[in-house]
């Protein structure tokens, strides 16, 4: 959501020596699968049926310096395709299909049971891992998120349209019937609008230190 959750999650995972599971990749991979198999995204039942029949696997990163899990669909690494414009525009539709979400949530729960990891996503604290020991709800104003997105994509020239697209996507994510975007009651809310990435990471580290039952060594992240 350009609230910085992936960037913050990635750095936290590094400092903790854990893996990062960014669950957005699951919905992106499902979208990519439907598109490459020629299933129309508005045919929700067909999409859910295809996803049910497809094999999703999460694997450790291929690159030695990465901490992010990668997703394979029917044996093929979907990761390089997940930021395609086609996937980008189709993913809110697929993420709103209840049948798809049910399958994805199951895979995510199985994965999270493998050990300590940073799990990033909109419904993690509420639906996927309601018993997670630490929950952080990152947020930022739509304006700031649009700016960050435009910067990520080197699209400084067209901020207005990125802001409009950001608002549209937020609205779809918040309004959908299946797992709408809300903070868990026991989540710590962290607004990153006025924070640098480094400040947001620092605050997240403090939250984890204060909340984890056993002391966890959180490195500085410096080499
Ligand atoms: O975080 P992201 O941009 O990679 O997410 C892509 C899409 O997937 C977005 O429409 C929200 C959706 N998503 C979701 O509904 N639940 C999650 N746990 C993760 C992502």
PDB file of C-alpha atoms and ligand atoms in Angstrom:
ATOM      1  CA  UNK A   1       0.000   0.000   0.000  1.00  0.00           C
ATOM      2  CA  UNK A   2       3.065   2.198  -0.151  1.00  0.00           C
ATOM      3  CA  UNK A   3       2.629   2.719   3.573  1.00  0.00           C
ATOM      4  CA  UNK A   4       6.097   1.216   3.483  1.00  0.00           C
ATOM      5  CA  UNK A   5       5.053  -2.204   4.707  1.00  0.00           C
ATOM      6  CA  UNK A   6       7.202  -4.207   2.305  1.00  0.00           C
ATOM      7  CA  UNK A   7      10.252  -1.999   2.738  1.00  0.00           C
ATOM      8  CA  UNK A   8       9.870  -1.947   6.526  1.00  0.00           C
ATOM      9  CA  UNK A   9       9.122  -5.686   6.618  1.00  0.00           C
ATOM     10  CA  UNK A  10      12.167  -6.480   4.489  1.00  0.00           C
ATOM     11  CA  UNK A  11      14.517  -4.580   6.771  1.00  0.00           C
ATOM     12  CA  UNK A  12      12.966  -6.020   9.928  1.00  0.00           C
ATOM     13  CA  UNK A  13      13.420  -9.515   8.506  1.00  0.00           C
ATOM     14  CA  UNK A  14      17.082  -8.735   7.787  1.00  0.00           C
ATOM     15  CA  UNK A  15      17.711  -7.443  11.274  1.00  0.00           C
ATOM     16  CA  UNK A  16      15.981 -10.375  12.915  1.00  0.00           C
ATOM     17  CA  UNK A  17      17.561 -12.937  10.604  1.00  0.00           C
ATOM     18  CA  UNK A  18      14.092 -14.099   9.564  1.00  0.00           C
ATOM     19  CA  UNK A  19      12.419 -14.462   6.190  1.00  0.00           C
ATOM     20  CA  UNK A  20       9.911 -12.014   4.781  1.00  0.00           C
ATOM     21  CA  UNK A  21       6.626 -13.375   3.514  1.00  0.00           C
ATOM     22  CA  UNK A  22       4.885 -10.579   1.640  1.00  0.00           C
ATOM     23  CA  UNK A  23       1.450 -12.115   1.097  1.00  0.00           C
ATOM     24  CA  UNK A  24       0.615  -9.705  -1.729  1.00  0.00           C
ATOM     25  CA  UNK A  25       2.727 -11.985  -3.938  1.00  0.00           C
ATOM     26  CA  UNK A  26       0.106 -14.720  -3.540  1.00  0.00           C
ATOM     27  CA  UNK A  27      -2.709 -12.588  -4.957  1.00  0.00           C
ATOM     28  CA  UNK A  28      -0.399 -11.287  -7.657  1.00  0.00           C
ATOM     29  CA  UNK A  29       0.647 -14.837  -8.592  1.00  0.00           C
ATOM     30  CA  UNK A  30      -3.007 -15.917  -8.707  1.00  0.00           C
ATOM     31  CA  UNK A  31      -3.738 -12.993 -11.031  1.00  0.00           C
ATOM     32  CA  UNK A  32      -0.793 -13.862 -13.251  1.00  0.00           C
ATOM     33  CA  UNK A  33      -1.938 -17.473 -13.396  1.00  0.00           C
ATOM     34  CA  UNK A  34      -5.513 -16.529 -14.390  1.00  0.00           C
ATOM     35  CA  UNK A  35      -4.248 -14.118 -17.034  1.00  0.00           C
ATOM     36  CA  UNK A  36      -1.766 -16.522 -18.580  1.00  0.00           C
ATOM     37  CA  UNK A  37      -4.356 -19.293 -18.588  1.00  0.00           C
ATOM     38  CA  UNK A  38      -6.829 -16.973 -20.298  1.00  0.00           C
ATOM     39  CA  UNK A  39      -9.470 -16.946 -17.561  1.00  0.00           C
ATOM     40  CA  UNK A  40     -11.460 -13.711 -17.422  1.00  0.00           C
ATOM     41  CA  UNK A  41     -11.010 -12.098 -14.023  1.00  0.00           C
ATOM     42  CA  UNK A  42     -14.656 -11.145 -13.749  1.00  0.00           C
ATOM     43  CA  UNK A  43     -15.628 -14.816 -13.905  1.00  0.00           C
ATOM     44  CA  UNK A  44     -15.046 -15.312 -10.207  1.00  0.00           C
ATOM     45  CA  UNK A  45     -16.037 -18.959 -10.053  1.00  0.00           C
ATOM     46  CA  UNK A  46     -13.729 -19.874 -12.946  1.00  0.00           C
ATOM     47  CA  UNK A  47     -10.855 -17.963 -11.371  1.00  0.00           C
ATOM     48  CA  UNK A  48     -11.404 -19.698  -8.015  1.00  0.00           C
ATOM     49  CA  UNK A  49     -11.640 -23.068  -9.770  1.00  0.00           C
ATOM     50  CA  UNK A  50      -8.374 -22.486 -11.645  1.00  0.00           C
ATOM     51  CA  UNK A  51      -6.607 -21.401  -8.460  1.00  0.00           C
ATOM     52  CA  UNK A  52      -7.912 -24.475  -6.645  1.00  0.00           C
ATOM     53  CA  UNK A  53      -6.350 -26.666  -9.336  1.00  0.00           C
ATOM     54  CA  UNK A  54      -3.059 -24.779  -9.475  1.00  0.00           C
ATOM     55  CA  UNK A  55      -0.073 -25.626  -7.309  1.00  0.00           C
ATOM     56  CA  UNK A  56       1.334 -22.702  -5.333  1.00  0.00           C
ATOM     57  CA  UNK A  57       4.673 -23.130  -3.617  1.00  0.00           C
ATOM     58  CA  UNK A  58       6.705 -20.709  -1.562  1.00  0.00           C
ATOM     59  CA  UNK A  59      10.441 -21.059  -1.759  1.00  0.00           C
ATOM     60  CA  UNK A  60      13.381 -19.307  -0.140  1.00  0.00           C
ATOM     61  CA  UNK A  61      14.866 -16.502  -2.239  1.00  0.00           C
ATOM     62  CA  UNK A  62      17.150 -17.512  -5.073  1.00  0.00           C
ATOM     63  CA  UNK A  63      19.426 -14.508  -4.451  1.00  0.00           C
ATOM     64  CA  UNK A  64      21.743 -14.896  -1.478  1.00  0.00           C
ATOM     65  CA  UNK A  65      21.210 -11.310  -0.258  1.00  0.00           C
ATOM     66  CA  UNK A  66      17.403 -11.450  -0.407  1.00  0.00           C
ATOM     67  CA  UNK A  67      15.158 -12.343   2.537  1.00  0.00           C
ATOM     68  CA  UNK A  68      11.926 -12.540   0.546  1.00  0.00           C
ATOM     69  CA  UNK A  69      10.074 -15.759  -0.133  1.00  0.00           C
ATOM     70  CA  UNK A  70       9.322 -16.357  -3.800  1.00  0.00           C
ATOM     71  CA  UNK A  71       6.209 -17.886  -5.260  1.00  0.00           C
ATOM     72  CA  UNK A  72       6.041 -20.666  -7.828  1.00  0.00           C
ATOM     73  CA  UNK A  73       2.892 -21.626  -9.713  1.00  0.00           C
ATOM     74  CA  UNK A  74       2.713 -25.081 -11.276  1.00  0.00           C
ATOM     75  CA  UNK A  75       6.480 -25.289 -10.954  1.00  0.00           C
ATOM     76  CA  UNK A  76       7.251 -21.947 -12.592  1.00  0.00           C
ATOM     77  CA  UNK A  77       8.697 -18.975 -10.720  1.00  0.00           C
ATOM     78  CA  UNK A  78       6.016 -16.288 -10.892  1.00  0.00           C
ATOM     79  CA  UNK A  79       8.113 -13.712  -9.029  1.00  0.00           C
ATOM     80  CA  UNK A  80       9.541 -11.865 -12.080  1.00  0.00           C
ATOM     81  CA  UNK A  81       6.018 -11.277 -13.431  1.00  0.00           C
ATOM     82  CA  UNK A  82       4.285  -9.944 -10.352  1.00  0.00           C
ATOM     83  CA  UNK A  83       4.802  -6.225 -11.013  1.00  0.00           C
ATOM     84  CA  UNK A  84       3.617  -6.325 -14.631  1.00  0.00           C
ATOM     85  CA  UNK A  85       1.070  -3.584 -15.386  1.00  0.00           C
ATOM     86  CA  UNK A  86      -1.475  -6.250 -16.321  1.00  0.00           C
ATOM     87  CA  UNK A  87      -1.086  -8.003 -12.975  1.00  0.00           C
ATOM     88  CA  UNK A  88      -1.044  -4.659 -11.178  1.00  0.00           C
ATOM     89  CA  UNK A  89      -4.426  -3.675 -12.585  1.00  0.00           C
ATOM     90  CA  UNK A  90      -6.056  -7.107 -12.246  1.00  0.00           C
ATOM     91  CA  UNK A  91      -4.979  -7.977  -8.716  1.00  0.00           C
ATOM     92  CA  UNK A  92      -7.645  -6.065  -6.715  1.00  0.00           C
ATOM     93  CA  UNK A  93     -10.333  -8.015  -8.589  1.00  0.00           C
ATOM     94  CA  UNK A  94      -8.723 -11.366  -7.846  1.00  0.00           C
ATOM     95  CA  UNK A  95      -7.980 -10.420  -4.218  1.00  0.00           C
ATOM     96  CA  UNK A  96     -11.680  -9.698  -3.719  1.00  0.00           C
ATOM     97  CA  UNK A  97     -12.788 -13.228  -4.715  1.00  0.00           C
ATOM     98  CA  UNK A  98     -13.709 -15.058  -1.515  1.00  0.00           C
ATOM     99  CA  UNK A  99     -12.905 -18.506  -2.958  1.00  0.00           C
ATOM    100  CA  UNK A 100      -9.413 -17.345  -3.892  1.00  0.00           C
ATOM    101  CA  UNK A 101      -8.827 -15.743  -0.497  1.00  0.00           C
ATOM    102  CA  UNK A 102      -9.822 -18.917   1.354  1.00  0.00           C
ATOM    103  CA  UNK A 103      -7.167 -20.903  -0.537  1.00  0.00           C
ATOM    104  CA  UNK A 104      -4.516 -18.240  -0.159  1.00  0.00           C
ATOM    105  CA  UNK A 105      -5.138 -17.843   3.569  1.00  0.00           C
ATOM    106  CA  UNK A 106      -4.662 -21.579   4.067  1.00  0.00           C
ATOM    107  CA  UNK A 107      -1.337 -21.546   2.223  1.00  0.00           C
ATOM    108  CA  UNK A 108      -0.243 -18.502   4.229  1.00  0.00           C
ATOM    109  CA  UNK A 109      -1.127 -20.136   7.539  1.00  0.00           C
ATOM    110  CA  UNK A 110       0.813 -23.282   6.607  1.00  0.00           C
ATOM    111  CA  UNK A 111       3.789 -21.210   5.604  1.00  0.00           C
ATOM    112  CA  UNK A 112       3.741 -19.096   8.770  1.00  0.00           C
ATOM    113  CA  UNK A 113       3.692 -22.265  10.867  1.00  0.00           C
ATOM    114  CA  UNK A 114       7.179 -23.141   9.528  1.00  0.00           C
ATOM    115  CA  UNK A 115       8.938 -20.761  11.909  1.00  0.00           C
ATOM    116  CA  UNK A 116       9.598 -17.157  12.840  1.00  0.00           C
ATOM    117  CA  UNK A 117       8.973 -14.786   9.968  1.00  0.00           C
ATOM    118  CA  UNK A 118       7.772 -11.323   9.142  1.00  0.00           C
ATOM    119  CA  UNK A 119       4.424 -11.689   7.403  1.00  0.00           C
ATOM    120  CA  UNK A 120       3.145  -8.666   5.511  1.00  0.00           C
ATOM    121  CA  UNK A 121      -0.399  -8.126   4.267  1.00  0.00           C
ATOM    122  CA  UNK A 122      -3.672  -6.396   4.875  1.00  0.00           C
ATOM    123  CA  UNK A 123      -5.510  -9.174   6.698  1.00  0.00           C
ATOM    124  CA  UNK A 124      -2.664 -10.855   8.554  1.00  0.00           C
ATOM    125  CA  UNK A 125      -3.503  -9.622  12.051  1.00  0.00           C
ATOM    126  CA  UNK A 126      -7.255 -10.029  11.605  1.00  0.00           C
ATOM    127  CA  UNK A 127      -7.738 -13.188   9.536  1.00  0.00           C
ATOM    128  CA  UNK A 128      -4.570 -15.086   8.683  1.00  0.00           C
ATOM    129  CA  UNK A 129      -2.679 -14.978  11.994  1.00  0.00           C
ATOM    130  CA  UNK A 130      -5.005 -13.619  14.671  1.00  0.00           C
ATOM    131  CA  UNK A 131      -2.666 -15.023  17.353  1.00  0.00           C
ATOM    132  CA  UNK A 132       0.527 -13.460  16.007  1.00  0.00           C
ATOM    133  CA  UNK A 133       2.681 -12.300  18.940  1.00  0.00           C
ATOM    134  CA  UNK A 134       3.299  -8.853  17.445  1.00  0.00           C
ATOM    135  CA  UNK A 135       1.035  -6.975  15.057  1.00  0.00           C
ATOM    136  CA  UNK A 136       1.945  -3.666  13.499  1.00  0.00           C
ATOM    137  CA  UNK A 137      -0.541  -1.791  11.322  1.00  0.00           C
ATOM    138  CA  UNK A 138       1.363   0.559   9.057  1.00  0.00           C
ATOM    139  CA  UNK A 139      -0.499   3.399   7.459  1.00  0.00           C
ATOM    140  CA  UNK A 140       0.241   6.613   5.550  1.00  0.00           C
ATOM    141  CA  UNK A 141      -1.880   9.310   3.954  1.00  0.00           C
ATOM    142  CA  UNK A 142      -3.103   8.673   0.390  1.00  0.00           C
ATOM    143  CA  UNK A 143      -1.053  11.654  -0.742  1.00  0.00           C
ATOM    144  CA  UNK A 144       2.181  10.266   0.696  1.00  0.00           C
ATOM    145  CA  UNK A 145       1.467   6.770  -0.621  1.00  0.00           C
ATOM    146  CA  UNK A 146       0.853   8.103  -4.114  1.00  0.00           C
ATOM    147  CA  UNK A 147       4.120  10.041  -3.959  1.00  0.00           C
ATOM    148  CA  UNK A 148       5.999   6.938  -2.864  1.00  0.00           C
ATOM    149  CA  UNK A 149       4.407   4.851  -5.603  1.00  0.00           C
ATOM    150  CA  UNK A 150       5.188   7.412  -8.266  1.00  0.00           C
ATOM    151  CA  UNK A 151       8.785   7.481  -7.050  1.00  0.00           C
ATOM    152  CA  UNK A 152       9.007   3.683  -7.068  1.00  0.00           C
ATOM    153  CA  UNK A 153       7.915   3.739 -10.673  1.00  0.00           C
ATOM    154  CA  UNK A 154       9.814   6.840 -11.716  1.00  0.00           C
ATOM    155  CA  UNK A 155       6.550   8.495 -12.656  1.00  0.00           C
ATOM    156  CA  UNK A 156       7.045  11.824 -10.942  1.00  0.00           C
ATOM    157  CA  UNK A 157       5.412  13.581 -13.867  1.00  0.00           C
ATOM    158  CA  UNK A 158       2.025  12.081 -13.323  1.00  0.00           C
ATOM    159  CA  UNK A 159       1.283  12.293  -9.625  1.00  0.00           C
ATOM    160  CA  UNK A 160      -2.387  13.066 -10.058  1.00  0.00           C
ATOM    161  CA  UNK A 161      -3.114   9.862 -11.899  1.00  0.00           C
ATOM    162  CA  UNK A 162      -1.064   7.807  -9.434  1.00  0.00           C
ATOM    163  CA  UNK A 163      -3.034   9.422  -6.590  1.00  0.00           C
ATOM    164  CA  UNK A 164      -6.302   8.612  -8.351  1.00  0.00           C
ATOM    165  CA  UNK A 165      -5.189   5.006  -8.911  1.00  0.00           C
ATOM    166  CA  UNK A 166      -4.067   4.742  -5.268  1.00  0.00           C
ATOM    167  CA  UNK A 167      -7.440   5.992  -4.052  1.00  0.00           C
ATOM    168  CA  UNK A 168      -9.269   3.642  -6.379  1.00  0.00           C
ATOM    169  CA  UNK A 169      -7.285   0.642  -5.186  1.00  0.00           C
ATOM    170  CA  UNK A 170      -7.682   1.580  -1.514  1.00  0.00           C
ATOM    171  CA  UNK A 171     -11.376   1.886  -2.002  1.00  0.00           C
ATOM    172  CA  UNK A 172     -11.593  -1.540  -3.646  1.00  0.00           C
ATOM    173  CA  UNK A 173      -9.494  -3.080  -0.876  1.00  0.00           C
ATOM    174  CA  UNK A 174     -11.492  -1.404   1.897  1.00  0.00           C
ATOM    175  CA  UNK A 175     -14.957  -1.975   0.482  1.00  0.00           C
ATOM    176  CA  UNK A 176     -14.619  -5.590  -0.551  1.00  0.00           C
ATOM    177  CA  UNK A 177     -16.762  -8.045   1.370  1.00  0.00           C
ATOM    178  CA  UNK A 178     -14.007 -10.633   1.860  1.00  0.00           C
ATOM    179  CA  UNK A 179     -11.414  -9.531   4.430  1.00  0.00           C
ATOM    180  CA  UNK A 180     -11.633  -5.783   3.986  1.00  0.00           C
ATOM    181  CA  UNK A 181      -8.593  -3.814   5.069  1.00  0.00           C
ATOM    182  CA  UNK A 182      -8.885  -3.075   8.781  1.00  0.00           C
ATOM    183  CA  UNK A 183      -6.472  -2.981  11.690  1.00  0.00           C
ATOM    184  CA  UNK A 184      -6.667  -5.775  14.265  1.00  0.00           C
ATOM    185  CA  UNK A 185      -7.841  -4.540  17.651  1.00  0.00           C
ATOM    186  CA  UNK A 186      -4.577  -5.524  19.261  1.00  0.00           C
ATOM    187  CA  UNK A 187      -2.352  -4.104  16.510  1.00  0.00           C
ATOM    188  CA  UNK A 188      -0.023  -1.213  17.174  1.00  0.00           C
ATOM    189  CA  UNK A 189      -0.751   1.476  14.595  1.00  0.00           C
ATOM    190  CA  UNK A 190       2.226   3.178  13.027  1.00  0.00           C
ATOM    191  CA  UNK A 191       1.603   6.126  10.714  1.00  0.00           C
ATOM    192  CA  UNK A 192       4.584   6.501   8.424  1.00  0.00           C
ATOM    193  CA  UNK A 193       3.412   9.645   6.589  1.00  0.00           C
ATOM    194  CA  UNK A 194       5.977  11.862   8.302  1.00  0.00           C
ATOM    195  CA  UNK A 195       8.628   9.231   8.875  1.00  0.00           C
ATOM    196  CA  UNK A 196      11.632   8.346   6.799  1.00  0.00           C
ATOM    197  CA  UNK A 197      12.046   4.658   6.039  1.00  0.00           C
ATOM    198  CA  UNK A 198      14.813   4.454   8.640  1.00  0.00           C
ATOM    199  CA  UNK A 199      12.595   6.097  11.294  1.00  0.00           C
ATOM    200  CA  UNK A 200       9.719   3.746  10.493  1.00  0.00           C
ATOM    201  CA  UNK A 201      12.029   0.739  10.831  1.00  0.00           C
ATOM    202  CA  UNK A 202      13.393   2.044  14.126  1.00  0.00           C
ATOM    203  CA  UNK A 203       9.894   2.473  15.533  1.00  0.00           C
ATOM    204  CA  UNK A 204       8.868  -0.993  14.349  1.00  0.00           C
ATOM    205  CA  UNK A 205      11.955  -2.456  16.036  1.00  0.00           C
ATOM    206  CA  UNK A 206      10.958  -0.711  19.288  1.00  0.00           C
ATOM    207  CA  UNK A 207       7.451  -2.124  19.038  1.00  0.00           C
ATOM    208  CA  UNK A 208       8.781  -5.643  18.504  1.00  0.00           C
ATOM    209  CA  UNK A 209      11.259  -5.305  21.370  1.00  0.00           C
ATOM    210  CA  UNK A 210       8.522  -4.152  23.706  1.00  0.00           C
ATOM    211  CA  UNK A 211       6.021  -6.807  22.693  1.00  0.00           C
ATOM    212  CA  UNK A 212       7.835 -10.054  22.049  1.00  0.00           C
ATOM    213  CA  UNK A 213       7.605 -12.361  25.039  1.00  0.00           C
ATOM    214  CA  UNK A 214      11.222 -13.502  24.851  1.00  0.00           C
ATOM    215  CA  UNK A 215      14.038 -11.076  24.246  1.00  0.00           C
ATOM    216  CA  UNK A 216      14.871 -11.049  20.581  1.00  0.00           C
ATOM    217  CA  UNK A 217      18.159  -9.814  19.326  1.00  0.00           C
ATOM    218  CA  UNK A 218      17.489  -7.164  16.747  1.00  0.00           C
ATOM    219  CA  UNK A 219      20.649  -6.224  14.883  1.00  0.00           C
ATOM    220  CA  UNK A 220      21.315  -2.796  13.517  1.00  0.00           C
ATOM    221  CA  UNK A 221      21.089  -4.024   9.950  1.00  0.00           C
ATOM    222  CA  UNK A 222      24.515  -2.612   9.211  1.00  0.00           C
ATOM    223  CA  UNK A 223      27.024  -4.874   7.544  1.00  0.00           C
TER     224      UNK A 223
HETATM  225  O1  LIG B   1       0.636  -5.416  -1.183  1.00  0.00           O
HETATM  226  P1  LIG B   1       0.449  -5.632  -2.680  1.00  0.00           P
HETATM  227  O2  LIG B   1       0.398  -4.363  -3.475  1.00  0.00           O
HETATM  228  O3  LIG B   1       1.457  -6.591  -3.251  1.00  0.00           O
HETATM  229  O4  LIG B   1      -0.984  -6.322  -2.817  1.00  0.00           O
HETATM  230  C1  LIG B   1      -1.503  -6.679  -4.057  1.00  0.00           C
HETATM  231  C2  LIG B   1      -3.011  -6.861  -3.972  1.00  0.00           C
HETATM  232  O5  LIG B   1      -3.321  -7.976  -3.143  1.00  0.00           O
HETATM  233  C3  LIG B   1      -3.812  -5.675  -3.430  1.00  0.00           C
HETATM  234  O6  LIG B   1      -4.979  -5.491  -4.219  1.00  0.00           O
HETATM  235  C4  LIG B   1      -4.206  -6.103  -2.053  1.00  0.00           C
HETATM  236  C5  LIG B   1      -4.208  -7.602  -2.110  1.00  0.00           C
HETATM  237  N1  LIG B   1      -3.790  -8.240  -0.862  1.00  0.00           N
HETATM  238  C6  LIG B   1      -4.777  -8.680  -0.023  1.00  0.00           C
HETATM  239  O7  LIG B   1      -5.950  -8.487  -0.307  1.00  0.00           O
HETATM  240  N2  LIG B   1      -4.459  -9.330   1.125  1.00  0.00           N
HETATM  241  C7  LIG B   1      -3.171  -9.537   1.441  1.00  0.00           C
HETATM  242  N3  LIG B   1      -2.872 -10.194   2.564  1.00  0.00           N
HETATM  243  C8  LIG B   1      -2.143  -9.069   0.598  1.00  0.00           C
HETATM  244  C9  LIG B   1      -2.487  -8.402  -0.557  1.00  0.00           C
END
